[in-house]
């Protein structure tokens, strides 16, 4: 079973999640990509309920903020996680949204939602200071315009790591790595 965890302002119907869904369903591997609340406590609650409801091995795939949540959950539950340009300190990264706008964009329907200091404070509850329980496959692109890829390398020094020059925050060409991801989750 694979649970895909989308990034900030995204949804379970986003581009990466839809492509992963097609790939894993074609391989007859159970895959879900829930559309999560932008409120961190609610998102984690939903994910923990999902994890606790399945009696089979679970692997997480998380992109950006979804990578941050994946690290927390992988450590808590001893899971494997595939991380795609993860926000390893999302409270720092997403604090910038408050400074610039106070509202954030939902990329599914282009609506906006309020993003404030209380949400950033909630994220601090899910920081992982020690990496010891999970297994990680880490994909980074050096051209990520939102996050410094070196922070993820520092946070996850023992992860199986693929670093590509260039690229962008959404991670260009993740489909080139599907077979490696399949090998990791199997």
PDB file of C-alpha atoms in Angstrom:
ATOM      1  CA  UNK A   1       0.000   0.000   0.000  1.00  0.00           C
ATOM      2  CA  UNK A   2       1.291   3.420  -0.941  1.00  0.00           C
ATOM      3  CA  UNK A   3       0.035   6.664   0.535  1.00  0.00           C
ATOM      4  CA  UNK A   4       0.979   9.748  -1.463  1.00  0.00           C
ATOM      5  CA  UNK A   5       1.191  12.961   0.583  1.00  0.00           C
ATOM      6  CA  UNK A   6       0.896  16.107  -1.499  1.00  0.00           C
ATOM      7  CA  UNK A   7       2.601  19.418  -0.897  1.00  0.00           C
ATOM      8  CA  UNK A   8       1.351  22.757   0.405  1.00  0.00           C
ATOM      9  CA  UNK A   9      -1.663  24.052  -1.493  1.00  0.00           C
ATOM     10  CA  UNK A  10      -1.889  20.929  -3.615  1.00  0.00           C
ATOM     11  CA  UNK A  11      -4.314  18.005  -3.549  1.00  0.00           C
ATOM     12  CA  UNK A  12      -4.639  14.294  -4.093  1.00  0.00           C
ATOM     13  CA  UNK A  13      -5.743  15.160  -7.627  1.00  0.00           C
ATOM     14  CA  UNK A  14      -2.518  17.023  -8.499  1.00  0.00           C
ATOM     15  CA  UNK A  15      -0.225  16.190 -11.381  1.00  0.00           C
ATOM     16  CA  UNK A  16       2.354  14.051  -9.553  1.00  0.00           C
ATOM     17  CA  UNK A  17      -0.242  12.166  -7.527  1.00  0.00           C
ATOM     18  CA  UNK A  18      -2.299  11.418 -10.646  1.00  0.00           C
ATOM     19  CA  UNK A  19       0.746  10.126 -12.522  1.00  0.00           C
ATOM     20  CA  UNK A  20       1.861   7.994  -9.578  1.00  0.00           C
ATOM     21  CA  UNK A  21      -1.687   6.634  -9.282  1.00  0.00           C
ATOM     22  CA  UNK A  22      -1.687   5.522 -12.939  1.00  0.00           C
ATOM     23  CA  UNK A  23       1.722   3.909 -12.578  1.00  0.00           C
ATOM     24  CA  UNK A  24       1.041   1.973  -9.383  1.00  0.00           C
ATOM     25  CA  UNK A  25      -2.457   0.911 -10.406  1.00  0.00           C
ATOM     26  CA  UNK A  26      -0.983  -0.502 -13.630  1.00  0.00           C
ATOM     27  CA  UNK A  27       1.356  -2.542 -11.398  1.00  0.00           C
ATOM     28  CA  UNK A  28      -1.597  -3.689  -9.227  1.00  0.00           C
ATOM     29  CA  UNK A  29      -0.212  -1.914  -6.169  1.00  0.00           C
ATOM     30  CA  UNK A  30      -2.732  -0.258  -3.877  1.00  0.00           C
ATOM     31  CA  UNK A  31      -2.309   3.510  -3.966  1.00  0.00           C
ATOM     32  CA  UNK A  32      -4.180   6.351  -2.327  1.00  0.00           C
ATOM     33  CA  UNK A  33      -3.601  10.088  -2.489  1.00  0.00           C
ATOM     34  CA  UNK A  34      -5.928  11.842  -0.065  1.00  0.00           C
ATOM     35  CA  UNK A  35      -6.626  15.546  -0.440  1.00  0.00           C
ATOM     36  CA  UNK A  36      -5.494  16.828   2.926  1.00  0.00           C
ATOM     37  CA  UNK A  37      -6.489  19.847   4.953  1.00  0.00           C
ATOM     38  CA  UNK A  38      -4.141  22.811   4.854  1.00  0.00           C
ATOM     39  CA  UNK A  39      -4.338  22.801   8.672  1.00  0.00           C
ATOM     40  CA  UNK A  40      -1.345  20.679   9.759  1.00  0.00           C
ATOM     41  CA  UNK A  41      -3.037  18.996  12.763  1.00  0.00           C
ATOM     42  CA  UNK A  42      -5.954  17.894  10.617  1.00  0.00           C
ATOM     43  CA  UNK A  43      -3.687  16.637   7.836  1.00  0.00           C
ATOM     44  CA  UNK A  44      -1.630  14.545  10.268  1.00  0.00           C
ATOM     45  CA  UNK A  45      -4.784  13.229  11.944  1.00  0.00           C
ATOM     46  CA  UNK A  46      -6.127  12.067   8.572  1.00  0.00           C
ATOM     47  CA  UNK A  47      -2.837  10.415   7.661  1.00  0.00           C
ATOM     48  CA  UNK A  48      -2.522   8.638  10.999  1.00  0.00           C
ATOM     49  CA  UNK A  49      -6.076   7.328  10.698  1.00  0.00           C
ATOM     50  CA  UNK A  50      -5.245   5.974   7.249  1.00  0.00           C
ATOM     51  CA  UNK A  51      -1.995   4.360   8.418  1.00  0.00           C
ATOM     52  CA  UNK A  52      -3.761   2.730  11.359  1.00  0.00           C
ATOM     53  CA  UNK A  53      -6.614   1.441   9.203  1.00  0.00           C
ATOM     54  CA  UNK A  54      -4.509  -0.825   6.959  1.00  0.00           C
ATOM     55  CA  UNK A  55      -3.172  -4.257   7.894  1.00  0.00           C
ATOM     56  CA  UNK A  56      -0.485  -4.296   5.233  1.00  0.00           C
ATOM     57  CA  UNK A  57       2.934  -2.711   4.761  1.00  0.00           C
ATOM     58  CA  UNK A  58       2.690   0.980   3.915  1.00  0.00           C
ATOM     59  CA  UNK A  59       5.163   3.155   2.060  1.00  0.00           C
ATOM     60  CA  UNK A  60       4.776   6.906   1.985  1.00  0.00           C
ATOM     61  CA  UNK A  61       5.585   9.134  -0.963  1.00  0.00           C
ATOM     62  CA  UNK A  62       5.783  12.789   0.018  1.00  0.00           C
ATOM     63  CA  UNK A  63       6.516  15.888  -1.992  1.00  0.00           C
ATOM     64  CA  UNK A  64       7.619  19.176  -0.368  1.00  0.00           C
ATOM     65  CA  UNK A  65       5.396  19.619   2.728  1.00  0.00           C
ATOM     66  CA  UNK A  66       4.259  16.046   2.100  1.00  0.00           C
ATOM     67  CA  UNK A  67       7.911  15.054   2.510  1.00  0.00           C
ATOM     68  CA  UNK A  68       8.008  16.807   5.882  1.00  0.00           C
ATOM     69  CA  UNK A  69       4.889  14.932   6.997  1.00  0.00           C
ATOM     70  CA  UNK A  70       6.346  11.686   5.577  1.00  0.00           C
ATOM     71  CA  UNK A  71       9.501  12.002   7.676  1.00  0.00           C
ATOM     72  CA  UNK A  72       7.442  12.525  10.826  1.00  0.00           C
ATOM     73  CA  UNK A  73       5.186   9.552  10.078  1.00  0.00           C
ATOM     74  CA  UNK A  74       7.997   7.264   8.881  1.00  0.00           C
ATOM     75  CA  UNK A  75       9.862   7.865  12.125  1.00  0.00           C
ATOM     76  CA  UNK A  76       6.762   7.421  14.284  1.00  0.00           C
ATOM     77  CA  UNK A  77       5.561   4.226  12.574  1.00  0.00           C
ATOM     78  CA  UNK A  78       8.825   2.776  11.210  1.00  0.00           C
ATOM     79  CA  UNK A  79       7.767   3.159   7.572  1.00  0.00           C
ATOM     80  CA  UNK A  80       9.586   3.508   4.284  1.00  0.00           C
ATOM     81  CA  UNK A  81       9.267   6.901   2.616  1.00  0.00           C
ATOM     82  CA  UNK A  82      10.087   8.288  -0.803  1.00  0.00           C
ATOM     83  CA  UNK A  83      10.799  12.007  -0.461  1.00  0.00           C
ATOM     84  CA  UNK A  84      10.638  14.386  -3.411  1.00  0.00           C
ATOM     85  CA  UNK A  85      12.257  17.797  -2.768  1.00  0.00           C
ATOM     86  CA  UNK A  86      11.081  17.577   0.856  1.00  0.00           C
ATOM     87  CA  UNK A  87      10.605  20.606   3.082  1.00  0.00           C
ATOM     88  CA  UNK A  88      12.666  19.309   5.997  1.00  0.00           C
ATOM     89  CA  UNK A  89      11.871  22.410   8.097  1.00  0.00           C
ATOM     90  CA  UNK A  90       8.482  23.424   6.792  1.00  0.00           C
ATOM     91  CA  UNK A  91       7.751  25.855   9.618  1.00  0.00           C
ATOM     92  CA  UNK A  92      10.644  28.002   8.382  1.00  0.00           C
ATOM     93  CA  UNK A  93       9.718  27.633   4.728  1.00  0.00           C
ATOM     94  CA  UNK A  94       5.993  28.255   5.160  1.00  0.00           C
ATOM     95  CA  UNK A  95       6.476  31.197   7.503  1.00  0.00           C
ATOM     96  CA  UNK A  96       7.489  33.096   4.358  1.00  0.00           C
ATOM     97  CA  UNK A  97       3.951  32.689   3.022  1.00  0.00           C
ATOM     98  CA  UNK A  98       2.667  34.720   5.989  1.00  0.00           C
ATOM     99  CA  UNK A  99       5.250  37.429   5.452  1.00  0.00           C
ATOM    100  CA  UNK A 100       4.354  37.822   1.792  1.00  0.00           C
ATOM    101  CA  UNK A 101       0.621  37.203   1.542  1.00  0.00           C
ATOM    102  CA  UNK A 102      -1.241  35.931   4.589  1.00  0.00           C
ATOM    103  CA  UNK A 103      -3.224  33.833   2.153  1.00  0.00           C
ATOM    104  CA  UNK A 104      -2.119  30.903   0.064  1.00  0.00           C
ATOM    105  CA  UNK A 105      -3.267  29.487  -3.242  1.00  0.00           C
ATOM    106  CA  UNK A 106      -4.965  26.144  -3.668  1.00  0.00           C
ATOM    107  CA  UNK A 107      -3.518  24.772  -6.914  1.00  0.00           C
ATOM    108  CA  UNK A 108      -6.491  22.477  -7.552  1.00  0.00           C
ATOM    109  CA  UNK A 109      -9.103  25.177  -8.080  1.00  0.00           C
ATOM    110  CA  UNK A 110      -7.091  28.425  -7.755  1.00  0.00           C
ATOM    111  CA  UNK A 111      -9.012  29.426  -4.632  1.00  0.00           C
ATOM    112  CA  UNK A 112      -7.177  30.880  -1.645  1.00  0.00           C
ATOM    113  CA  UNK A 113      -7.070  30.003   2.024  1.00  0.00           C
ATOM    114  CA  UNK A 114      -5.846  31.765   5.117  1.00  0.00           C
ATOM    115  CA  UNK A 115      -2.364  30.790   6.293  1.00  0.00           C
ATOM    116  CA  UNK A 116      -1.281  32.239   9.613  1.00  0.00           C
ATOM    117  CA  UNK A 117       1.144  31.956  12.520  1.00  0.00           C
ATOM    118  CA  UNK A 118      -0.957  29.328  14.326  1.00  0.00           C
ATOM    119  CA  UNK A 119      -0.544  27.014  11.329  1.00  0.00           C
ATOM    120  CA  UNK A 120       3.220  27.532  11.348  1.00  0.00           C
ATOM    121  CA  UNK A 121       3.268  26.770  15.083  1.00  0.00           C
ATOM    122  CA  UNK A 122       1.382  23.521  14.446  1.00  0.00           C
ATOM    123  CA  UNK A 123       4.080  22.439  12.005  1.00  0.00           C
ATOM    124  CA  UNK A 124       6.662  22.701  14.767  1.00  0.00           C
ATOM    125  CA  UNK A 125       4.889  19.827  16.557  1.00  0.00           C
ATOM    126  CA  UNK A 126       5.888  17.502  13.707  1.00  0.00           C
ATOM    127  CA  UNK A 127       9.580  18.344  13.457  1.00  0.00           C
ATOM    128  CA  UNK A 128      11.778  15.291  13.568  1.00  0.00           C
ATOM    129  CA  UNK A 129      15.092  15.921  15.252  1.00  0.00           C
ATOM    130  CA  UNK A 130      16.510  12.415  15.019  1.00  0.00           C
ATOM    131  CA  UNK A 131      16.303  10.095  12.026  1.00  0.00           C
ATOM    132  CA  UNK A 132      16.451   6.488  13.229  1.00  0.00           C
ATOM    133  CA  UNK A 133      13.314   4.445  12.426  1.00  0.00           C
ATOM    134  CA  UNK A 134      12.334   5.055   8.820  1.00  0.00           C
ATOM    135  CA  UNK A 135      13.941   4.046   5.542  1.00  0.00           C
ATOM    136  CA  UNK A 136      14.255   6.782   2.926  1.00  0.00           C
ATOM    137  CA  UNK A 137      14.661   7.217  -0.806  1.00  0.00           C
ATOM    138  CA  UNK A 138      15.394  10.891  -1.419  1.00  0.00           C
ATOM    139  CA  UNK A 139      15.026  12.758  -4.731  1.00  0.00           C
ATOM    140  CA  UNK A 140      16.434  16.268  -4.966  1.00  0.00           C
ATOM    141  CA  UNK A 141      16.945  18.775  -7.745  1.00  0.00           C
ATOM    142  CA  UNK A 142      19.504  21.515  -7.203  1.00  0.00           C
ATOM    143  CA  UNK A 143      17.418  24.068  -9.129  1.00  0.00           C
ATOM    144  CA  UNK A 144      14.590  23.930  -6.567  1.00  0.00           C
ATOM    145  CA  UNK A 145      13.571  27.586  -6.278  1.00  0.00           C
ATOM    146  CA  UNK A 146      11.692  27.098  -2.980  1.00  0.00           C
ATOM    147  CA  UNK A 147      13.956  24.882  -0.868  1.00  0.00           C
ATOM    148  CA  UNK A 148      17.689  24.443  -0.417  1.00  0.00           C
ATOM    149  CA  UNK A 149      18.335  20.816  -1.369  1.00  0.00           C
ATOM    150  CA  UNK A 150      21.398  20.762   0.917  1.00  0.00           C
ATOM    151  CA  UNK A 151      19.127  20.919   3.990  1.00  0.00           C
ATOM    152  CA  UNK A 152      17.575  17.587   3.018  1.00  0.00           C
ATOM    153  CA  UNK A 153      21.020  16.050   2.446  1.00  0.00           C
ATOM    154  CA  UNK A 154      22.070  17.190   5.910  1.00  0.00           C
ATOM    155  CA  UNK A 155      18.859  15.961   7.552  1.00  0.00           C
ATOM    156  CA  UNK A 156      18.908  12.551   5.855  1.00  0.00           C
ATOM    157  CA  UNK A 157      22.577  11.582   5.408  1.00  0.00           C
ATOM    158  CA  UNK A 158      21.808   7.840   5.314  1.00  0.00           C
ATOM    159  CA  UNK A 159      19.014   7.995   2.758  1.00  0.00           C
ATOM    160  CA  UNK A 160      19.365   6.449  -0.658  1.00  0.00           C
ATOM    161  CA  UNK A 161      19.809   9.716  -2.530  1.00  0.00           C
ATOM    162  CA  UNK A 162      19.415  10.910  -6.100  1.00  0.00           C
ATOM    163  CA  UNK A 163      20.567  14.494  -6.673  1.00  0.00           C
ATOM    164  CA  UNK A 164      20.028  15.996 -10.107  1.00  0.00           C
ATOM    165  CA  UNK A 165      21.451  19.261 -11.362  1.00  0.00           C
ATOM    166  CA  UNK A 166      18.880  21.868 -12.336  1.00  0.00           C
ATOM    167  CA  UNK A 167      15.186  21.138 -12.135  1.00  0.00           C
ATOM    168  CA  UNK A 168      12.508  22.896 -10.110  1.00  0.00           C
ATOM    169  CA  UNK A 169      10.616  22.540  -6.859  1.00  0.00           C
ATOM    170  CA  UNK A 170       7.876  20.291  -8.314  1.00  0.00           C
ATOM    171  CA  UNK A 171      10.702  17.967  -9.495  1.00  0.00           C
ATOM    172  CA  UNK A 172      10.938  17.684 -13.240  1.00  0.00           C
ATOM    173  CA  UNK A 173      10.844  14.175 -14.645  1.00  0.00           C
ATOM    174  CA  UNK A 174      10.088  12.107 -11.550  1.00  0.00           C
ATOM    175  CA  UNK A 175       8.614   9.505 -13.916  1.00  0.00           C
ATOM    176  CA  UNK A 176      12.190   8.629 -14.964  1.00  0.00           C
ATOM    177  CA  UNK A 177      12.607   7.163 -11.475  1.00  0.00           C
ATOM    178  CA  UNK A 178       9.438   5.071 -11.207  1.00  0.00           C
ATOM    179  CA  UNK A 179      11.301   1.768 -11.542  1.00  0.00           C
ATOM    180  CA  UNK A 180      13.738   2.740  -8.764  1.00  0.00           C
ATOM    181  CA  UNK A 181      10.796   3.789  -6.584  1.00  0.00           C
ATOM    182  CA  UNK A 182       9.036   0.501  -7.332  1.00  0.00           C
ATOM    183  CA  UNK A 183      12.152  -1.427  -6.286  1.00  0.00           C
ATOM    184  CA  UNK A 184      12.308   0.549  -3.035  1.00  0.00           C
ATOM    185  CA  UNK A 185       8.665   0.037  -2.096  1.00  0.00           C
ATOM    186  CA  UNK A 186       8.642  -3.683  -2.987  1.00  0.00           C
TER     187      UNK A 186
END
